[in-house]
XYZ file of C-alpha atoms in Angstrom:
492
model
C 142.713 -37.012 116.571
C 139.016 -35.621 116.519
C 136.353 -38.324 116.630
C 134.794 -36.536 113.525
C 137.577 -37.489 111.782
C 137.078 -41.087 112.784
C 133.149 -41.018 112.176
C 131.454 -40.749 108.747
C 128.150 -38.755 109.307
C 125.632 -38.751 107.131
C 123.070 -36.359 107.333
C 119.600 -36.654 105.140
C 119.439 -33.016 103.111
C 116.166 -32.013 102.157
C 117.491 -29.944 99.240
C 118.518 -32.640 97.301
C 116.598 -35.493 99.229
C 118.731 -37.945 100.277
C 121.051 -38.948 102.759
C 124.787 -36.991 102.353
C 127.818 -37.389 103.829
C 128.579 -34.497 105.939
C 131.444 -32.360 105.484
C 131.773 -29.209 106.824
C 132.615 -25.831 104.751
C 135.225 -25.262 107.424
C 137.369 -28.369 108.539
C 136.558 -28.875 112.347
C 133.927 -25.717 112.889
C 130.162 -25.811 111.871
C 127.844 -23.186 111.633
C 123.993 -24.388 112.180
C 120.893 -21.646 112.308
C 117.497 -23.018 113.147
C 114.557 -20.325 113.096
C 113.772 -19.922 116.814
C 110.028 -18.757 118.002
C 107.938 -15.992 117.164
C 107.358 -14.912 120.968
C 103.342 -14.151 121.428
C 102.152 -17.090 123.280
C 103.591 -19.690 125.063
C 106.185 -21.999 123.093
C 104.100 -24.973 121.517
C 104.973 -28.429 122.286
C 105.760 -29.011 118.359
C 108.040 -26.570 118.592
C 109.506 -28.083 121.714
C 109.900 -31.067 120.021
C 111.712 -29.407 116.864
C 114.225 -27.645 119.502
C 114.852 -31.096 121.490
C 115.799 -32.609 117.920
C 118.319 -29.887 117.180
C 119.911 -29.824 120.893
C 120.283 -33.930 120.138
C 122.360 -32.765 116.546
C 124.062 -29.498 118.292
C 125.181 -32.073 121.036
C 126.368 -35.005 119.291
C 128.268 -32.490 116.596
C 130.141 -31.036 119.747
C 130.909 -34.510 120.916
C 132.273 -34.892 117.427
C 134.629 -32.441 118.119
C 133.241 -29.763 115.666
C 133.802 -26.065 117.476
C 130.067 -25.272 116.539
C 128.334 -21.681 116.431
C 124.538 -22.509 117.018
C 122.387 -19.671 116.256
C 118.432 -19.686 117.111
C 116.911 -16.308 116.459
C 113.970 -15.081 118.381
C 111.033 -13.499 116.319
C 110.006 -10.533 117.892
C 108.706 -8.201 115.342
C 106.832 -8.648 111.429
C 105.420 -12.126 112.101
C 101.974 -11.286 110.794
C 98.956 -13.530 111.444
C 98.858 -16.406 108.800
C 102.697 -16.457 108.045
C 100.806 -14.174 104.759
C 101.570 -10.438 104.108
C 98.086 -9.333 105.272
C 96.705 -9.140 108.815
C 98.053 -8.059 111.728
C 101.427 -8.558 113.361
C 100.864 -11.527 115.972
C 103.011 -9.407 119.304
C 101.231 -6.554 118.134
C 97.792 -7.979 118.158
C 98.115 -9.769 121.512
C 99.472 -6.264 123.051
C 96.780 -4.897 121.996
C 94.016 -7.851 123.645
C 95.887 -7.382 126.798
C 96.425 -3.070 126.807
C 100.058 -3.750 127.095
C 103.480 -2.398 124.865
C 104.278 -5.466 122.844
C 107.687 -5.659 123.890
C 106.224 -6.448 127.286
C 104.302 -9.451 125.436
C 108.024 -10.038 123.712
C 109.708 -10.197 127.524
C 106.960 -12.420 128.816
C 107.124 -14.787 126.489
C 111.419 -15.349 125.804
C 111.128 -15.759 129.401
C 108.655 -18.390 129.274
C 110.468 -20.342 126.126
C 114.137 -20.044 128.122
C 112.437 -21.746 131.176
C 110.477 -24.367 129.014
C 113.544 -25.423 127.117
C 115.613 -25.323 130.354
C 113.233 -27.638 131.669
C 113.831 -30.308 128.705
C 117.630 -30.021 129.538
C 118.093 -28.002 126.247
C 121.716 -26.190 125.713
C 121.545 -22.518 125.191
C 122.354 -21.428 121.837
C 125.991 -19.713 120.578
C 124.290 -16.518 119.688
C 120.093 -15.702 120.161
C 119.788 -12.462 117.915
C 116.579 -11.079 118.016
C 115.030 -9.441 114.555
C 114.430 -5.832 116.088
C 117.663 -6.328 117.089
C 118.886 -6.412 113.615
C 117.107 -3.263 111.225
C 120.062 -1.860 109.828
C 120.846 -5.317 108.541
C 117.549 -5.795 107.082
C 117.601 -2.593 105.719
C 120.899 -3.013 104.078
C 119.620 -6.421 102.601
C 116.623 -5.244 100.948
C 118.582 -2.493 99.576
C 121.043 -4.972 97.852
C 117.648 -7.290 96.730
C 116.541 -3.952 94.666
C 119.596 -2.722 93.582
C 120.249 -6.668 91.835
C 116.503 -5.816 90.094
C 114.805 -8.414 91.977
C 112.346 -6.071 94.240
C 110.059 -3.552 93.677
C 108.831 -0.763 95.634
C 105.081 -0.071 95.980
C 103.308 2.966 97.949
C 106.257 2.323 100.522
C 106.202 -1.538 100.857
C 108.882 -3.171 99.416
C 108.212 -6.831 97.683
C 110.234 -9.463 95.990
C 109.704 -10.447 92.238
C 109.214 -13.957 92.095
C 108.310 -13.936 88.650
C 111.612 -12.128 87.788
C 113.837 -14.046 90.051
C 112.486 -17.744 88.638
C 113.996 -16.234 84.604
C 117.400 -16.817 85.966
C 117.082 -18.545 89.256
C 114.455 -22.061 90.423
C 111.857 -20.646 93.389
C 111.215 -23.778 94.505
C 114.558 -25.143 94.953
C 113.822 -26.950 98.173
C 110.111 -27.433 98.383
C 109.962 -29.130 94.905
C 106.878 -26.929 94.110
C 106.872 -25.329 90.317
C 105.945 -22.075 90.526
C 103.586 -22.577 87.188
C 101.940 -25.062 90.110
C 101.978 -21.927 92.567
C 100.202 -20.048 90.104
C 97.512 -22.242 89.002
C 96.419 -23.020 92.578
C 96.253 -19.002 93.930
C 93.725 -17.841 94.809
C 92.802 -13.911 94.493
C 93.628 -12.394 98.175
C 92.086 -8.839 99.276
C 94.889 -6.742 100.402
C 97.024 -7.595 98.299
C 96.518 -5.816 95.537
C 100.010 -3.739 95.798
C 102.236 -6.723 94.136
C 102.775 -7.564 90.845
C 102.090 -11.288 91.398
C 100.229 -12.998 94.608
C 103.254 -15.434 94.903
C 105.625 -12.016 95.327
C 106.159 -11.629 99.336
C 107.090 -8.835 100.991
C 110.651 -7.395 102.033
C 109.351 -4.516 103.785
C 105.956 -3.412 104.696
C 104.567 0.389 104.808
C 103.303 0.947 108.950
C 99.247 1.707 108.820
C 98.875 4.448 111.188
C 97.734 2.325 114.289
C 100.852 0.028 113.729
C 102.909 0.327 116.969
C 106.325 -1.246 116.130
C 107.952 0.647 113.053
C 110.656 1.601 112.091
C 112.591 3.994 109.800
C 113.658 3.379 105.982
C 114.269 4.459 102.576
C 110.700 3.001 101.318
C 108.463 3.999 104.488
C 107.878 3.994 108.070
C 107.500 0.366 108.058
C 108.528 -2.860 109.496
C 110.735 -6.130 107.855
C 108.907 -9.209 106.238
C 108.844 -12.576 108.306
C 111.215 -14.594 105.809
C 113.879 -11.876 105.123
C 114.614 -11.180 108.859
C 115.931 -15.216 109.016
C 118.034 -14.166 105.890
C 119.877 -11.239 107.775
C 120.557 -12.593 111.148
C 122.100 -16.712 109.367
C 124.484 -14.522 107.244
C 125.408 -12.034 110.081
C 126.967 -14.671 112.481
C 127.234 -17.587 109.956
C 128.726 -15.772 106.625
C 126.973 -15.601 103.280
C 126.957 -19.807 103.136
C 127.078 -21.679 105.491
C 126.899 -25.237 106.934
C 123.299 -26.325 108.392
C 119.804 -24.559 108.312
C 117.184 -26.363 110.548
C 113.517 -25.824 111.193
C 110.325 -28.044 111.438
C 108.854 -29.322 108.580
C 105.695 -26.693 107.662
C 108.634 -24.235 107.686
C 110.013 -25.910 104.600
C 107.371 -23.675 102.290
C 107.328 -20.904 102.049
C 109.924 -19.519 104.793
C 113.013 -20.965 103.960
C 112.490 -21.302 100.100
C 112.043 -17.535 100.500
C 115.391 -17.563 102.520
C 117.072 -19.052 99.444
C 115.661 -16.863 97.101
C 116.893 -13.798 99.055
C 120.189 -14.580 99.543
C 120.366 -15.433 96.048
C 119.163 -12.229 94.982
C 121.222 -10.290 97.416
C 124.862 -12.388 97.317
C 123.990 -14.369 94.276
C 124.890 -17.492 96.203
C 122.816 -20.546 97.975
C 123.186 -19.713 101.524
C 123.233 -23.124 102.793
C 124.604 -26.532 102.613
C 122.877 -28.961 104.022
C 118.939 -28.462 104.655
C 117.235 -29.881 107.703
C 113.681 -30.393 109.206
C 112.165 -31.739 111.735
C 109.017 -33.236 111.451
C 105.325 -33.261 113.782
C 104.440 -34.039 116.710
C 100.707 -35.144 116.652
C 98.532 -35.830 119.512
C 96.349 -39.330 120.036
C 96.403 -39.549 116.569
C 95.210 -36.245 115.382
C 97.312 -32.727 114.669
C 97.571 -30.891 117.794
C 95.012 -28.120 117.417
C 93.748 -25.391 119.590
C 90.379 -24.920 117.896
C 89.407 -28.862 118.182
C 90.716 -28.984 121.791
C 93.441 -31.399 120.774
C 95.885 -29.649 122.603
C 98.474 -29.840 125.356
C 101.050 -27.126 126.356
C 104.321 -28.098 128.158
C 103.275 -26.904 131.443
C 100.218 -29.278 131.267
C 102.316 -32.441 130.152
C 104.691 -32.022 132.944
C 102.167 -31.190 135.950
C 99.433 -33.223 134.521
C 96.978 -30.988 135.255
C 94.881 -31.882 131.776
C 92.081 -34.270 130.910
C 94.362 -35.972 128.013
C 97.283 -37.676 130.026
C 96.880 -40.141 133.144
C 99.417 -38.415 135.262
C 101.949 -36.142 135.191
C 105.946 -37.043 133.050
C 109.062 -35.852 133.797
C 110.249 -33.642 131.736
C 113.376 -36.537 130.717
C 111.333 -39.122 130.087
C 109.156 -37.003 127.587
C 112.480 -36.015 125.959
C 113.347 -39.980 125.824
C 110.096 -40.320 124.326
C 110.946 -37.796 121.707
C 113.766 -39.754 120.780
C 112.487 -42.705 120.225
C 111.635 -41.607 117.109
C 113.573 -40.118 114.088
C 113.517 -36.487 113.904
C 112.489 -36.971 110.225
C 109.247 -38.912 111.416
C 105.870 -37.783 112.734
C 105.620 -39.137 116.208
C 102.681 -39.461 118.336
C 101.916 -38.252 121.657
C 99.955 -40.722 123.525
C 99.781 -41.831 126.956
C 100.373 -45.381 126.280
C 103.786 -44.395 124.726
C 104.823 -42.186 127.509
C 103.920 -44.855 130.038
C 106.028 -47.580 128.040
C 109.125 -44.657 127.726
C 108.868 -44.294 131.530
C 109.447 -47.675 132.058
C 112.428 -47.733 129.648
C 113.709 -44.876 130.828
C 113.618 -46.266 134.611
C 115.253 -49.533 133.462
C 117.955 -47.170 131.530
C 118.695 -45.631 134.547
C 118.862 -48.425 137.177
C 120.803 -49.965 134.697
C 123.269 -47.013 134.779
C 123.070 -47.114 138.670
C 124.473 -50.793 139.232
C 127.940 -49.443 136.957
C 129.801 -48.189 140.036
C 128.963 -51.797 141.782
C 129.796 -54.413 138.957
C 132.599 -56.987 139.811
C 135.076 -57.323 137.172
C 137.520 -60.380 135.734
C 140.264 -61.521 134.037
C 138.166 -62.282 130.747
C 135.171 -60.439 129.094
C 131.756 -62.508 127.627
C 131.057 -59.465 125.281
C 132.621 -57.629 122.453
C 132.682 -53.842 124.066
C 134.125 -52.285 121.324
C 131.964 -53.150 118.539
C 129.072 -52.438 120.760
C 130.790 -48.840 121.094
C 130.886 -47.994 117.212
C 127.325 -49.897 116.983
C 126.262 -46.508 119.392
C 128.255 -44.192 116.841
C 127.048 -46.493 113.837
C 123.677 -45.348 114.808
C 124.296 -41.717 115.726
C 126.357 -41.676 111.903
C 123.326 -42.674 110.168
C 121.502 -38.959 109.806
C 121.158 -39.084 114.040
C 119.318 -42.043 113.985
C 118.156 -42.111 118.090
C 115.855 -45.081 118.067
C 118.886 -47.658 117.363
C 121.333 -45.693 119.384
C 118.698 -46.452 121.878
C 118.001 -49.989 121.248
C 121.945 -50.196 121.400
C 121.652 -48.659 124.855
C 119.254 -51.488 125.916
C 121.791 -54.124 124.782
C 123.803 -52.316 127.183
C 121.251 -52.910 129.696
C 121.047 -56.760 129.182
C 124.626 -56.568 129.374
C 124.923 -54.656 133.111
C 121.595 -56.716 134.278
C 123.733 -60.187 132.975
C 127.287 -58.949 134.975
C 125.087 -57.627 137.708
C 123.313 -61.791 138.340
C 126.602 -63.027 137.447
C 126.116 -64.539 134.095
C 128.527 -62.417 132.346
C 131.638 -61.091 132.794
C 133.557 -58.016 132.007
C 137.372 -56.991 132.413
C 138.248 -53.666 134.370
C 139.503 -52.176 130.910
C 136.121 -53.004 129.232
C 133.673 -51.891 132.124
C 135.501 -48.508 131.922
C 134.685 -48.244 128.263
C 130.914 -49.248 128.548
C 130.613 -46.388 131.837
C 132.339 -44.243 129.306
C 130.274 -44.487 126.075
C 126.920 -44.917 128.436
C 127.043 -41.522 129.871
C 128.244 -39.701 126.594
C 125.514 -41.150 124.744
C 122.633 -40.735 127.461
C 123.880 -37.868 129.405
C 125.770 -35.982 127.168
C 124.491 -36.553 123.095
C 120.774 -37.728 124.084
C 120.851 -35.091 126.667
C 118.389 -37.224 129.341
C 119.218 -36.344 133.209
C 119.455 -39.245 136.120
C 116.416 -38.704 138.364
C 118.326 -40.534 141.433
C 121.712 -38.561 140.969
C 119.983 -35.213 140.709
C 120.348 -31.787 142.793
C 120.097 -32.196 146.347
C 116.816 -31.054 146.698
C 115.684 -33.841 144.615
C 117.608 -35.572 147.594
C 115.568 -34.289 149.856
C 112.571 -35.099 148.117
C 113.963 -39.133 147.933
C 113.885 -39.006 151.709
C 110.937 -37.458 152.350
C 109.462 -40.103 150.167
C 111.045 -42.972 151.890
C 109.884 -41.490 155.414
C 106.067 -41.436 153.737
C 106.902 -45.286 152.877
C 107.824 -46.187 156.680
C 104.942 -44.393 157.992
C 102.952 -46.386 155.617
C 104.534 -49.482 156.762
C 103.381 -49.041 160.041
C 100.237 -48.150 159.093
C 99.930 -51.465 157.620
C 101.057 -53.322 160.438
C 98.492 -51.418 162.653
C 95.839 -52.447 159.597
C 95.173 -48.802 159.645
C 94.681 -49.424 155.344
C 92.771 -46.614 155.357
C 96.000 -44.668 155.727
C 98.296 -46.455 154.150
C 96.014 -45.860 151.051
C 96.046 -42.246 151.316
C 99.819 -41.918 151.530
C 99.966 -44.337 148.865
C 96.923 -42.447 146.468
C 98.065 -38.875 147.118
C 101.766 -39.415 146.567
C 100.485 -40.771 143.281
C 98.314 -37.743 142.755
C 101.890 -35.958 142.686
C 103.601 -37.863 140.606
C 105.174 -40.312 142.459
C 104.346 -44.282 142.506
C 104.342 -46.677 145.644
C 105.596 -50.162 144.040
C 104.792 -52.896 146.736
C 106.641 -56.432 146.147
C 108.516 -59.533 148.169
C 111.455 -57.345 148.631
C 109.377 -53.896 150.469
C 108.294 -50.864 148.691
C 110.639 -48.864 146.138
C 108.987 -45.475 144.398
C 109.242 -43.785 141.193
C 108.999 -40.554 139.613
């Protein structure tokens, strides 16, 4: 038997606003989109953090059991500056800054997002479809939005009628905005003086003349709106409705209500199921901004080469610091919580270490099995990865207690706790053991330990002036001399 048919998931739907108890469309398979990047820059750490929270879900579904297609689009084309229908395509405009072909901007950075989320430990999606990958589709969907009398066509840009739509239909749906509201608080926009209505967005948009990327259609030489591209690539690979949407929170309005209201006009159906976000990831206290210099990138986190963090994280421990919190709440990025996740995360993994060494009885001192479904308890309640962690560090006690001999666990038992430890930190939470890593990380350990001799002797020569050095520029890298009774150990 599957263990989703043992487990009773709940998952907290934004469409309806409260927590619901998941069952799939399909018995056994689920089909999850989450709108990937839009690939001018380098991928923001927010968005990191949104990705790391649906890797956790994609994971723990597949532990399930649940076949699962997992699609995460890239955004390489009609992303125009302000998420508006005005301004300049974002690839487009940072071709142009650098004298490059945008699709050379659109290489460089999928590149750099594949190696950042590699980096976290993130699994590669089912399917990665790109939007210029995907005209004809587009096309065909726009045509099927007019045809149903919900678009209009306008000096060869196509919009959708919101107006019209909302007589037999709620835009809104998700958000929980009116659109009376919408209209009251709109202001008059320049440019966009083609629609009927300034809540109306557009389908497809007419190419100005010094517009690179463009493509062929019935309305114009032109390129596909931002929200509709989304629309054509979930239905492609996931059918006209389908199990789990995902995004971060400032997604939520306008992109996917506009995702709803297209498929509604085009299929006359709700494309999805069950609506998820992830929420923020603010920085000391503040939204991470570029403009007010309250900013780090993931490159800067993990060398700590910046003048906000005290030293550079491993890229495991800032994905256990991640999920320490619920993906539903707005966590923030300090120093002082990465510090205090490093240490957890260290006592996790010794923890995890001493399993292959514990001594086992005849009798055990705890209740394994209820500790077990406490872990899937946890996991059941909407992926709730602070207690699943707080059960892993009853775990710990546990180990530590059997380790000093004030506990006891039968051979049956142990292999249950080894069991559930690494599915739930290795496999769902998706964290990597520093000391069992690649062998070059092996070499590393040694290297490290021959620093820590040569230090020793340095010591005993009361040469201090060397043994600091070793000791300071080690830590400069990332690595931390711990001097007690027992000798010197390091960390990462």
């Amino acid at each position: 038997m599957h263990l989703y048919n043992q487990q009773d998931l709940k998952i907290y739907n934004t469409l309806h606003g409260e927590k619901e108890t998941f069952k799939p469309i399909t018995d056994g398979y689920v089909g999850m989109y989450v709108c990937g990047p839009t690939v001018y820059s380098h991928v923001h750490l927010g968005n990191v953090r949104t990705f790391i929270s649906f890797d956790m879900i994609f994971r723990y579904l597949k532990h399930l059991g649940y076949k699962v297609r997992y699609v995460r689009n890239i955004t390489d084309a009609g992303h125009l500056e302000n998420d508006g229908d005005i301004g300049e395509d974002k690839i487009t405009k940072k071709a142009r800054l650098e004298a490059i072909e945008p699709m050379e901007i659109v290489q460089r950075y999928t590149v750099d997002f594949h190696n950042v989320l590699n980096t976290f430990n993130l699994l590669p999606p089912s399917i990665e479809p790109t939007a210029t990958g995907h005209i004809i589709e587009q096309i065909e969907l726009i045509q099927s939005i007019v045809d149903n009398g919900f678009a209009y066509t306008v000096n060869g840009s196509v919009y959708f009628d919101v107006h019209k739509y909302n007589e037999s239909n709620e835009y809104g749906i998700l958000s929980k905005r009116k659109l009376e509201d919408l209209i009251h608080n709109t202001r008059a926009l320049d440019g966009q003086s083609d629609k009927k209505n300034p809540q109306d967005f557009a389908l497809w948009k007419k190419a100005e003349p010094t517009h690179i990327m463009r493509w062929p259609s019935p309305w114009s030489d032109g390129f596909p709106g931002w929200h509709l591209e989304c629309t054509a690539m979930s239905t492609k690979y996931l059918g006209d409705f389908f199990d789990i949407h995902g995004g971060g929170m400032d997604l939520k309005f306008p992109h996917h209500e506009c995702e709803i209201a297209q498929n509604q006009a085009s299929k006359g159906q709700a494309p999805v199921k069950y609506w998820m976000h992830a929420n923020m990831l603010e920085l000391n206290g503040a939204r991470m901004s570029k403009s007010t210099g309250n900013f780090i990138n993931p490159a800067e986190l993990l060398s700590g080469k910046n003048d906000i963090m005290s030293k550079a994280y491993n890229p495991s421990v800032i994905r256990f610091f991640m999920m320490q919190a619920s993906y539903r709440s707005v966590l923030d990025l300090t120093d002082a919580g990465l510090d205090a996740s490093e240490k957890g995360f260290k006592r996790l993994m010794d923890a995890l270490n001493l399993l292959d060494s514990l001594k086992t009885s005849s009798t055990s001192t705890h209740d394994i099995s209820a500790w077990k479904q406490s872990c899937y308890d946890a996991m059941n309640d909407d992926f709730n990865t602070p207690i699943l962690i707080a059960k892993l560090f009853e775990a710990v006690k546990f180990i530590n207690q059997i380790h000093e001999g004030k506990a006891a666990i039968t051979t049956t038992n142990l292999e249950i706790l080894k069991e559930t430890l690494n599915a739930f930190v290795f496999d769902v939470l998706g964290l990597e053991n520093l000391r069992e890593s690649d062998s070059s990380s092996n070499k590393l350990s040694g290297a490290v330990e021959l620093l820590i001799k040569l230090r020793q002797e340095a010591r005993a020569n009361k040469n201090f002036a060397l043994s600091d050095q070793i000791r300071d520029e080690l830590a400069e890298i990332g690595i931390q001399l711990n001097d007690s009774r027992e000798g010197t150990t390091f960390s990462y």
